[in-house]
Coordinates of N, CA and C in Angstrom, one line a residue:
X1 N -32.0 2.2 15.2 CA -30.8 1.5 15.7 C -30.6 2.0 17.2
X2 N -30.5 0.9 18.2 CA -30.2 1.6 19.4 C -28.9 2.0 19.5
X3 N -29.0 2.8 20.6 CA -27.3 3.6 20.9 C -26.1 2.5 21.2
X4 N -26.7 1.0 22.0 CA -25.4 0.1 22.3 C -25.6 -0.7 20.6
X5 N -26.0 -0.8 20.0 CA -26.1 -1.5 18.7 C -25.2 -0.2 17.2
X6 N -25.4 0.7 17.7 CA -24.6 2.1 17.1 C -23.3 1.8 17.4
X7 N -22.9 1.4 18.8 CA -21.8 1.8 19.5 C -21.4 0.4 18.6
X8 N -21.4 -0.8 19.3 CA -21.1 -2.1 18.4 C -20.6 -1.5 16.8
X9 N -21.3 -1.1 16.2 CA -21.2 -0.6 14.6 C -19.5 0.1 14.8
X10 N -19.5 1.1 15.3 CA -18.4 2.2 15.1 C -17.1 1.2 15.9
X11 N -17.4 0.7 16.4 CA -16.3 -0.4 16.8 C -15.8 -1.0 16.3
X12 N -16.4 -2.1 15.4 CA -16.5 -2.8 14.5 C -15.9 -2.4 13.6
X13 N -16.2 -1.2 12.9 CA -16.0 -0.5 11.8 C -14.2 0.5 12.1
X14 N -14.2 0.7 13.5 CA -12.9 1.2 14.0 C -11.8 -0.2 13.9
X15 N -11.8 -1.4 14.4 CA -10.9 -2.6 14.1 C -10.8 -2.8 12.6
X16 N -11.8 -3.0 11.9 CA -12.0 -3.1 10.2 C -10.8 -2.3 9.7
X17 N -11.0 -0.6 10.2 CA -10.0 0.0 9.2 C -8.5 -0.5 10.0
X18 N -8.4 -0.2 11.3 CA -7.1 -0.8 11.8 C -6.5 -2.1 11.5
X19 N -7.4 -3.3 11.0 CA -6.7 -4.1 10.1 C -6.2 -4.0 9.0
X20 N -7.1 -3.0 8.1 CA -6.3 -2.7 7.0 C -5.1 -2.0 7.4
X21 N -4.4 -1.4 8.5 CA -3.5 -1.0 8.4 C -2.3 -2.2 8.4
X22 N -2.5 -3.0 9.2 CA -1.9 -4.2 9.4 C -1.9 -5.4 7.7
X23 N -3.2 -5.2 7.3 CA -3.0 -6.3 6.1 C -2.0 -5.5 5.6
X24 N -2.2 -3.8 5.3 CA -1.0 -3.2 4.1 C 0.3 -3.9 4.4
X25 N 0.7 -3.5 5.8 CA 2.1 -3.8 6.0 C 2.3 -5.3 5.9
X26 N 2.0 -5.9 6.1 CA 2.1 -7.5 6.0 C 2.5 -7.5 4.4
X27 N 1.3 -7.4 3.2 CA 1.9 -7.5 2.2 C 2.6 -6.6 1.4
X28 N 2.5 -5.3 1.7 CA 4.2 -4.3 1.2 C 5.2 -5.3 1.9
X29 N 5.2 -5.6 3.1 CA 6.5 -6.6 3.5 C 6.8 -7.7 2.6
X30 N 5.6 -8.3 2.4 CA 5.5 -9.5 1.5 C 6.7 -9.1 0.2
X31 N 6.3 -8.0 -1.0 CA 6.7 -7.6 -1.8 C 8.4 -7.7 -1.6
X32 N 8.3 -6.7 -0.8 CA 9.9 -6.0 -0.3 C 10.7 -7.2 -0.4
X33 N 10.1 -8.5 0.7 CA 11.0 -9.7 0.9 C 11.1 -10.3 -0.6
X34 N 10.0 -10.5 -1.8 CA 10.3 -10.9 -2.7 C 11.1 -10.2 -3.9
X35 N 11.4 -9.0 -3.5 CA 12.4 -7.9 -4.7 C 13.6 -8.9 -4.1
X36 N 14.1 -8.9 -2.6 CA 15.1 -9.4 -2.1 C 15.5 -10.7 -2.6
X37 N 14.2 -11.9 -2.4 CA 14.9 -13.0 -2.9 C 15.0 -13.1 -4.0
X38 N 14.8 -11.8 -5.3 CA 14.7 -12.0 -6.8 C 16.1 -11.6 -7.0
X39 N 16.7 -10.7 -5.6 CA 18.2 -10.6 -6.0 C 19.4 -11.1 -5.3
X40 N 18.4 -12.6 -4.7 CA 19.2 -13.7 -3.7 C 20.5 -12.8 -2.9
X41 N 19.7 -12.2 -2.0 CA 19.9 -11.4 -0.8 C 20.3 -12.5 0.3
X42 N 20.9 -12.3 1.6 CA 20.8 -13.0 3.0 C 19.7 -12.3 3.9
X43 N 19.1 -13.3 4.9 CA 18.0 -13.1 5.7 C 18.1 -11.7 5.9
X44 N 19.6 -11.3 6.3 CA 19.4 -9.6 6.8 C 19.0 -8.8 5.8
X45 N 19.3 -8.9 5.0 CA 18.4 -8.3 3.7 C 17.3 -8.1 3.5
X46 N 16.3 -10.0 3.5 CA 15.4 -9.5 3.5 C 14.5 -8.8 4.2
X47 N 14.9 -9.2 5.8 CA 14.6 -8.5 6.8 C 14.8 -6.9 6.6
X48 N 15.3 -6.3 6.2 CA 15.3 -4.8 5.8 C 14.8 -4.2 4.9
X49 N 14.4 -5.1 3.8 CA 13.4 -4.7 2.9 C 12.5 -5.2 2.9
X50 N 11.7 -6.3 3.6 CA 10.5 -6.2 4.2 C 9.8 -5.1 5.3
X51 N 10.9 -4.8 6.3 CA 10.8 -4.1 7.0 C 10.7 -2.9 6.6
X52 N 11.5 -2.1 5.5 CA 11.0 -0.8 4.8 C 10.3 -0.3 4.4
X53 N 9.9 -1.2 3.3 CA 8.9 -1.3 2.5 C 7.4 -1.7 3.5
X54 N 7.4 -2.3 4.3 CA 6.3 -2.6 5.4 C 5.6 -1.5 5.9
X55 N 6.8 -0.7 6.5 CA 6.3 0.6 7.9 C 6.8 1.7 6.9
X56 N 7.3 2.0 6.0 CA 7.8 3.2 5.4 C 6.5 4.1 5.1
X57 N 5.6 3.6 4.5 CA 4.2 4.7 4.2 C 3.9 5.2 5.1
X58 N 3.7 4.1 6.3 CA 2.8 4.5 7.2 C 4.0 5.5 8.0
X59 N 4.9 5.3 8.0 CA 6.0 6.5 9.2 C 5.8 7.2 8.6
X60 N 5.9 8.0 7.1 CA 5.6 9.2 6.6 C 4.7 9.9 6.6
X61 N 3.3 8.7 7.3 CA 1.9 9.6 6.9 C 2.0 9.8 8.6
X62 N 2.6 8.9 9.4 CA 2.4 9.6 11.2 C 3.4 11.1 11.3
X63 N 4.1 11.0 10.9 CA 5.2 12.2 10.9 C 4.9 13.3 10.6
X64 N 3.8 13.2 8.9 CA 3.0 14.4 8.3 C 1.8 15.0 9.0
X65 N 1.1 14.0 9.8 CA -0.2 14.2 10.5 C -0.1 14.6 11.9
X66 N 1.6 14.5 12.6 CA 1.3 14.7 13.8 C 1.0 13.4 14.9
X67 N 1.0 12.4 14.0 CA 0.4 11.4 15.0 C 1.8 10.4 15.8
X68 N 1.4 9.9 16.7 CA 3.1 8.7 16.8 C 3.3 8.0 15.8
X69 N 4.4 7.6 15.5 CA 4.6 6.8 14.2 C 4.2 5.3 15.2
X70 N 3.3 4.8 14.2 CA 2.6 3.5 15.0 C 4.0 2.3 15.4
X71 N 4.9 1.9 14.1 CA 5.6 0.7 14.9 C 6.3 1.2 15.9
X72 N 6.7 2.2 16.4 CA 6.7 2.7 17.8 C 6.4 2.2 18.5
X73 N 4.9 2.0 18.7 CA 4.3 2.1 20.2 C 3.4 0.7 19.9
X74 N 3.9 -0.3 19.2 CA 3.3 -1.5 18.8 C 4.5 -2.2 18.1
X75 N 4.6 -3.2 18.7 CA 5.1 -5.1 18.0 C 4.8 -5.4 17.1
X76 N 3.6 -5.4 17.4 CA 3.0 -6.3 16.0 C 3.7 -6.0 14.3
X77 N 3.5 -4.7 14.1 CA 4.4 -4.6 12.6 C 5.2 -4.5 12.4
X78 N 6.6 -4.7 13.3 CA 7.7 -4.8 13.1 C 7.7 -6.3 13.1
X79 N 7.0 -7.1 14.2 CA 7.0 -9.0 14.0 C 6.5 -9.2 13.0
X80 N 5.4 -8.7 12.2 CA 5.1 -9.4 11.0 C 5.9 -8.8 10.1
X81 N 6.5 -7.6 9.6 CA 7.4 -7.6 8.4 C 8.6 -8.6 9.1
X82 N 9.1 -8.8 9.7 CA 10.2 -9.9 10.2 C 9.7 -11.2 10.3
X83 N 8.7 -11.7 10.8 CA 8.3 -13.0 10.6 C 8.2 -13.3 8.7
X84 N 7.3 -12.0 7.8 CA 7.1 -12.2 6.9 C 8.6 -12.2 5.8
X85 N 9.5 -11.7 6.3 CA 10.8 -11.8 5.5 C 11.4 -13.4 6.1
X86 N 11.4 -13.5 7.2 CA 11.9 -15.7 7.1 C 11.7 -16.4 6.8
X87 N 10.1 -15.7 6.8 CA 8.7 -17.2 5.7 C 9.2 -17.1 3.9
X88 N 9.7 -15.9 3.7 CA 9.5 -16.1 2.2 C 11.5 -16.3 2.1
X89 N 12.6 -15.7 2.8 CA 13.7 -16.1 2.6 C 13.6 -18.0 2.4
X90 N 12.7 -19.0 3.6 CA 12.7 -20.1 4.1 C 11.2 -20.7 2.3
X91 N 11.3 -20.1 2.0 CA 10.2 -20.8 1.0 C 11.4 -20.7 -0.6
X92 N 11.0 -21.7 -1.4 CA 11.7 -21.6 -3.1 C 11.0 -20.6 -3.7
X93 N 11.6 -19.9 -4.3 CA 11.0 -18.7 -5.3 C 10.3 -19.2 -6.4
X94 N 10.9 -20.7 -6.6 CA 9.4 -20.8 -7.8 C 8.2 -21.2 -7.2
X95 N 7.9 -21.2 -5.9 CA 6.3 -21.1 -5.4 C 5.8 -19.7 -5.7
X96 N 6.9 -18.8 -5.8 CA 5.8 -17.6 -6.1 C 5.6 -17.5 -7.7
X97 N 4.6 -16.7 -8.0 CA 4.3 -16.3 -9.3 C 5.2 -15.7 -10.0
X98 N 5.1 -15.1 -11.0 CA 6.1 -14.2 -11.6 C 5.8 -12.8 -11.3
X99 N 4.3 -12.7 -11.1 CA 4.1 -11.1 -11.1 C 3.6 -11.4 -9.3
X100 N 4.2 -12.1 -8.5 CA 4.0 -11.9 -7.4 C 4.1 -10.3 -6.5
X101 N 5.4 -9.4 -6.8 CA 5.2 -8.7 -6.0 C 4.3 -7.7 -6.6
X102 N 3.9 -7.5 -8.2 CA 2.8 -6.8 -8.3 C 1.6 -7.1 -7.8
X103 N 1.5 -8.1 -7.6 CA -0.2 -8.1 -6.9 C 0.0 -7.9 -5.6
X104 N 1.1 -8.3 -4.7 CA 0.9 -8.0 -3.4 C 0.7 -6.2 -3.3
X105 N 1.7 -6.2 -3.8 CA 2.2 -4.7 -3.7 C 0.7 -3.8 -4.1
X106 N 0.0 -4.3 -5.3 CA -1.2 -3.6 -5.7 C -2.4 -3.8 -4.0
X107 N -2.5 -5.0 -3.4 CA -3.3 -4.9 -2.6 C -2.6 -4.3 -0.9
X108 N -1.3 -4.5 -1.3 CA -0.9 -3.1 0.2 C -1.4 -1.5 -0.8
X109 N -0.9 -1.3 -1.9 CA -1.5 0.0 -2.1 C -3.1 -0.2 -1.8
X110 N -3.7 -0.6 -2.3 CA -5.4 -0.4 -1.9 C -5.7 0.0 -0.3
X111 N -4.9 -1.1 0.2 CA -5.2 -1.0 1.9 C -4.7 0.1 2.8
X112 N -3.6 0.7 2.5 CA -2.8 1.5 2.5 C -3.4 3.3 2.2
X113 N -3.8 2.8 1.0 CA -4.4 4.2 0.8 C -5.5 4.7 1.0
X114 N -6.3 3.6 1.6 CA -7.7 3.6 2.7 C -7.5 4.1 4.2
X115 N -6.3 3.2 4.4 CA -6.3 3.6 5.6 C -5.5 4.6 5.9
X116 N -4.8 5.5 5.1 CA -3.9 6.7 5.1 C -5.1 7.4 5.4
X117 N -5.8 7.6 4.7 CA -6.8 8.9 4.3 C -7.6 8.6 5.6
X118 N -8.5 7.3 6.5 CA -9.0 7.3 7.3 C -8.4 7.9 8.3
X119 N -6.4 7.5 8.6 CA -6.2 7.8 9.5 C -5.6 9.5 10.0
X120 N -6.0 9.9 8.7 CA -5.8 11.6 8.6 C -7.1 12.1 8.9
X121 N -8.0 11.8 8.7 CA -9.4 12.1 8.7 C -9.6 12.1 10.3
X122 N -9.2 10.9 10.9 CA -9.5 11.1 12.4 C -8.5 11.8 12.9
X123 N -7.6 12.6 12.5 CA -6.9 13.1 12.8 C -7.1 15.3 12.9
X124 N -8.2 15.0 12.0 CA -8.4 16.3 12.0 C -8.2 16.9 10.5
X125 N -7.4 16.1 9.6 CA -6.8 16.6 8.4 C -7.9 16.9 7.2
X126 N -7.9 17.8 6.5 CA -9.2 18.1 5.9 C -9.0 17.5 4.4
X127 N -10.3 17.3 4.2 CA -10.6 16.0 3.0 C -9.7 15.9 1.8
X128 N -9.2 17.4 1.6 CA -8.6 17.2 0.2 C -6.8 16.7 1.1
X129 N -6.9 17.4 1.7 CA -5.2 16.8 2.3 C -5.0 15.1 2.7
X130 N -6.1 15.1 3.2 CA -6.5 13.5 3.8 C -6.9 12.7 2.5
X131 N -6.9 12.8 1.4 CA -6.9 12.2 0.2 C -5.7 12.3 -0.7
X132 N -5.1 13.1 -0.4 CA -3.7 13.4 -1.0 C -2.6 12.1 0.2
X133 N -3.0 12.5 1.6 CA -2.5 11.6 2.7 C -2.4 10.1 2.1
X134 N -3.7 9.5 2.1 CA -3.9 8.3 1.7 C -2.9 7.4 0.2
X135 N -2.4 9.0 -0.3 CA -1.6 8.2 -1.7 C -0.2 8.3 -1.3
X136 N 0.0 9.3 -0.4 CA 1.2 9.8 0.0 C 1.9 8.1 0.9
X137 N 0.8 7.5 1.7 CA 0.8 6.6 2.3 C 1.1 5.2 1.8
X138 N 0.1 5.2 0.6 CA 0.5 3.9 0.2 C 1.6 3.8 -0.9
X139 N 1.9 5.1 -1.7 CA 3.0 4.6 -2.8 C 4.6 5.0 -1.9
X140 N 4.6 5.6 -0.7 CA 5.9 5.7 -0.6 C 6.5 4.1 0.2
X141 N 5.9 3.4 0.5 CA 6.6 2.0 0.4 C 7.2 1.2 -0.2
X142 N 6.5 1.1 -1.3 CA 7.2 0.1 -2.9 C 8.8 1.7 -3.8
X143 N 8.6 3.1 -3.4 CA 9.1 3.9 -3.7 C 10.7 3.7 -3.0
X144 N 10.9 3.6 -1.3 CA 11.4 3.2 -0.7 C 12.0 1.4 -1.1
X145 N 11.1 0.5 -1.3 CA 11.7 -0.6 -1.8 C 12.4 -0.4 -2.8
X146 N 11.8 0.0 -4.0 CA 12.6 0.1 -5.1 C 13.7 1.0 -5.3
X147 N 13.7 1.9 -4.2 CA 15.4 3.0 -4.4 C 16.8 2.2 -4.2
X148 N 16.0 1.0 -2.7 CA 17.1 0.1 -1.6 C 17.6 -0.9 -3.2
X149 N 16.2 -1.6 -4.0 CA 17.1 -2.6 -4.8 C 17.8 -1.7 -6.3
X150 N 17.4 0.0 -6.3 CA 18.2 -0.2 -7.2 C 17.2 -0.2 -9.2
X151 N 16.2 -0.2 -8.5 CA 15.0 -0.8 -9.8 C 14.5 0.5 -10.1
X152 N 13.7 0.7 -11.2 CA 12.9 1.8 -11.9 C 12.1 2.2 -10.9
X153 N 11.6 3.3 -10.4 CA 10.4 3.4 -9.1 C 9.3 2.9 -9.9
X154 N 8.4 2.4 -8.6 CA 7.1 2.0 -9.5 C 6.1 2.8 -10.0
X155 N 6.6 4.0 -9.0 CA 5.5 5.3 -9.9 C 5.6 5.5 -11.1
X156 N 7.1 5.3 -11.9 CA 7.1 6.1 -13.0 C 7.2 4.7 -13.9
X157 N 6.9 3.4 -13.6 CA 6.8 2.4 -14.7 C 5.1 2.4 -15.4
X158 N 4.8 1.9 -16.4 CA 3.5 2.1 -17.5 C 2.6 2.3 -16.8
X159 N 2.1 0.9 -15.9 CA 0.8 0.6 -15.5 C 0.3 1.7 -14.6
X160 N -1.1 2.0 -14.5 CA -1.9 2.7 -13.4 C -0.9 2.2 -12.4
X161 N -0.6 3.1 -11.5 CA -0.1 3.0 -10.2 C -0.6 4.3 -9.0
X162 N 0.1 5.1 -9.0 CA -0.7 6.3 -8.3 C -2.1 6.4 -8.9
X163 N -2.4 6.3 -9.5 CA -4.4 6.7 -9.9 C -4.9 5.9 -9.2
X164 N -4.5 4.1 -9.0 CA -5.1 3.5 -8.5 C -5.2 3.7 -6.5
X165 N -4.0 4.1 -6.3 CA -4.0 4.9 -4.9 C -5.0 5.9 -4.6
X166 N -4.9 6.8 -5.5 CA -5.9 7.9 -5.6 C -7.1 8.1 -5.5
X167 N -7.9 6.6 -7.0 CA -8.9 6.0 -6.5 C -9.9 5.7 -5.3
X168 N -8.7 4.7 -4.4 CA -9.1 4.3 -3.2 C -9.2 5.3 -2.0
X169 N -8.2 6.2 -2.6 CA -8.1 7.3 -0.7 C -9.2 8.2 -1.0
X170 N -9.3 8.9 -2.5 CA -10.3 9.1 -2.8 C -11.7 8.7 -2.7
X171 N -11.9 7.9 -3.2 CA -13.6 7.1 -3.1 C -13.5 7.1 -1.3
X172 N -12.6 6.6 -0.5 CA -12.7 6.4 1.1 C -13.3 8.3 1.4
X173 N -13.1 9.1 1.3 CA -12.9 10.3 1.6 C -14.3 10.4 1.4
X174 N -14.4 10.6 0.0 CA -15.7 11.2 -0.8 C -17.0 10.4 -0.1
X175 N -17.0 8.9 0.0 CA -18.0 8.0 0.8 C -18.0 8.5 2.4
X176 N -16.8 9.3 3.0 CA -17.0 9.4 4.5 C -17.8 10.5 4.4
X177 N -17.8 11.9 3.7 CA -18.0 12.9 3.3 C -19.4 12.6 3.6
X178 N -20.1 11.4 3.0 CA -21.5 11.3 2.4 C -21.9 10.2 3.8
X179 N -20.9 10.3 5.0 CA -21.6 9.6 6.2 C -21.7 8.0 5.9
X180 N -21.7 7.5 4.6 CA -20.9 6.0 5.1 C -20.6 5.6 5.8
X181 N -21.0 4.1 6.4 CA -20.2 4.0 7.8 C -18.8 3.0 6.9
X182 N -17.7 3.2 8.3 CA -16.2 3.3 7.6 C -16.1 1.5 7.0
X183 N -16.9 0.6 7.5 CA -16.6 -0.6 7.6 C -16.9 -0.3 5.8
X184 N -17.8 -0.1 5.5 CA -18.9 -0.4 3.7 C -17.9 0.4 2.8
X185 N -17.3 1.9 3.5 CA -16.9 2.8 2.7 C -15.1 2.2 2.3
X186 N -14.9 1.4 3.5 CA -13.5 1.3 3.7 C -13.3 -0.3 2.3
X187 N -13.9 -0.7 2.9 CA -14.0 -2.2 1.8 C -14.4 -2.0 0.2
X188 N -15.4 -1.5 0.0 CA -15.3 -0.7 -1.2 C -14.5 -0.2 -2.2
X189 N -14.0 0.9 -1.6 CA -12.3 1.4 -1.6 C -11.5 0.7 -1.5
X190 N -11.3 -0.2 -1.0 CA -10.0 -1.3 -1.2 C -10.5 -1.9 -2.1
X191 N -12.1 -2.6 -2.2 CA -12.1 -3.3 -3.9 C -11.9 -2.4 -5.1
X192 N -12.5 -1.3 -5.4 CA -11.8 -0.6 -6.4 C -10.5 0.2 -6.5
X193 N -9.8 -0.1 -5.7 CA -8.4 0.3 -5.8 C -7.5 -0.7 -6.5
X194 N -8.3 -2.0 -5.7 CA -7.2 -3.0 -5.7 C -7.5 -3.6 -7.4
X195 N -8.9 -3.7 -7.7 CA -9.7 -3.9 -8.8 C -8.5 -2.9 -9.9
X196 N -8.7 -1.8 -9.7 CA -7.8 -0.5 -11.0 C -6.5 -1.2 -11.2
X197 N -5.7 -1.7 -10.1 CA -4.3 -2.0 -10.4 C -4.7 -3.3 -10.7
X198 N -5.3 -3.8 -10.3 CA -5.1 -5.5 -11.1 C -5.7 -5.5 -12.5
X199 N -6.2 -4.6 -12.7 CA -6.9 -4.4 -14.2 C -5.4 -4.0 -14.8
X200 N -4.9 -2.8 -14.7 CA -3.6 -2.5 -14.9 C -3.2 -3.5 -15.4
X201 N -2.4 -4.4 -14.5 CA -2.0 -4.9 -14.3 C -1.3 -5.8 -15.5
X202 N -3.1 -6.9 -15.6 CA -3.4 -8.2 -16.9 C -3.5 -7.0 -17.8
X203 N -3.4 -5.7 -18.0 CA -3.8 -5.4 -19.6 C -2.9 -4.3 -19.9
X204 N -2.0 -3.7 -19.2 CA -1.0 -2.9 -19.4 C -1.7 -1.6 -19.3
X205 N -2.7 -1.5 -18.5 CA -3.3 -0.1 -19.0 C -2.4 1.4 -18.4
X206 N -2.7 2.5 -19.0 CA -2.0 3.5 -18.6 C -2.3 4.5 -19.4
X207 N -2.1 6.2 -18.8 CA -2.6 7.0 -19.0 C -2.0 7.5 -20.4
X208 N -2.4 8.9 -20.6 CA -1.7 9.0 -21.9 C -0.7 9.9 -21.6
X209 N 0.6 9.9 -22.5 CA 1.8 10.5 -22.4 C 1.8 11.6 -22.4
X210 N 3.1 12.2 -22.2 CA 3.0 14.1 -22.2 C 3.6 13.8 -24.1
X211 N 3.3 14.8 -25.0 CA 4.1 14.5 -26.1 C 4.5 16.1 -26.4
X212 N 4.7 16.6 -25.4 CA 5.5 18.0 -26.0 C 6.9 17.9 -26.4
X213 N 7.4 16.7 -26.1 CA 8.7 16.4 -26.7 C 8.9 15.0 -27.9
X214 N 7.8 14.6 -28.4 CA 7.5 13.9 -29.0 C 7.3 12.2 -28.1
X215 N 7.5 11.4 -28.2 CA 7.6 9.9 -27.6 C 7.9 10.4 -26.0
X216 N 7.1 10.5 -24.8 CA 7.7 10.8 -23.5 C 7.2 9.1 -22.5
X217 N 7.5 9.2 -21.4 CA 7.0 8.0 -20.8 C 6.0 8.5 -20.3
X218 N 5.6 6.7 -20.2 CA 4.0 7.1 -19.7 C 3.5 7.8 -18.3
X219 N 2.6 7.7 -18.2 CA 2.4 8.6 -16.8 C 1.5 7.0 -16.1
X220 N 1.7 7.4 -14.6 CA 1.0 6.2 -13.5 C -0.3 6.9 -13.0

């Protein structure tokens, strides 16, 4: 492969993972706006819990790593959690599904927890931290959503939830490890992330209980 056809690759492969940063927040915002309209909130509402739940992972994982917190020094994710909280305040809630914010929410975690761990890795952060990064990233969004409405966190309800984070920042790590290029390793990792929680999901799956105290809750 020549060196400008190399170069093209890692480019290519550098925008790929930076969209996943942008798809996560778009649909964590998605989510956040529909907890809101499930508890017929006003626009400012949902605009705050789109907005939380949107940039909240990713401010914790710039903060932990050292890096600028990205909606800082960029528009774009603060306009799309705000464009994305008007579109769904201005839409009927029976267009959405019933398990709408779990799917969204499951495919901001996949994306999320790809691009945590990528964006620790270019950062300097070493593989087991930068895989811990990547979960730290994607579940403190929906964690943050659900404190603001008030609801069970989603970590500690049945279905796979963190393992499926884990999954993905994981497998991204372990595939960079092995020189993957990021575009194959990064997509991958989002399909089996996203794959574990939608499996979850349709089948209730989940790990097994602690039972040192007889009946305990499940674990995520």
């Amino acid at each position: 492969m020549s060196p400008a056809t190399l170069a093209s690759v890692h480019a290519l492969s550098a925008s790929t993972l930076s969209d996943l940063d942008m798809a996560g927040t778009a649909v964590f915002a998605i989510s956040g706006a529909l907890v809101a309209a499930r508890a017929r909130q006003n626009i400012v509402t949902f605009a705050f819990f789109a907005a939380m739940t949107g940039v909240g992972g990713g401010t914790l994982r710039d903060l932990l790593i050292g890096a600028p917190v990205f909606w800082m020094h960029a528009t774009a994710p603060l306009a799309v959690c705000l464009g994305i909280a008007f579109l769904v305040w201005c839409t009927p809630h029976r267009l959405w599904p019933e398990r709408a914010i779990d799917w969204f929410d499951g495919l901001g975690l996949a994306s999320y927890a790809v691009y945590g761990a990528a964006k620790a890795l270019a950062y300097g952060i070493p593989w087991l931290p930068a895989a811990i990064m990547g979960v730290v990233t994607a579940c403190m969004g929906g964690i943050i959503r659900d404190v603001l409405a008030e609801l069970p966190s989603i970590v500690i309800r049945p279905e796979l939830y963190v393992t499926a984070a884990a999954l993905a920042s994981g497998l991204y790590v372990g595939l960079h490890e092995l020189d993957m290029p990021p575009i194959l390793a990064g997509t991958a990792s989002v399909v089996m992330g996203f794959g574990l929680r939608g499996y979850a999901i349709l089948h209730k799956v989940d790990l097994p209980a602690y039972r040192g105290y007889g009946q305990g809750s499940k674990s995520t």
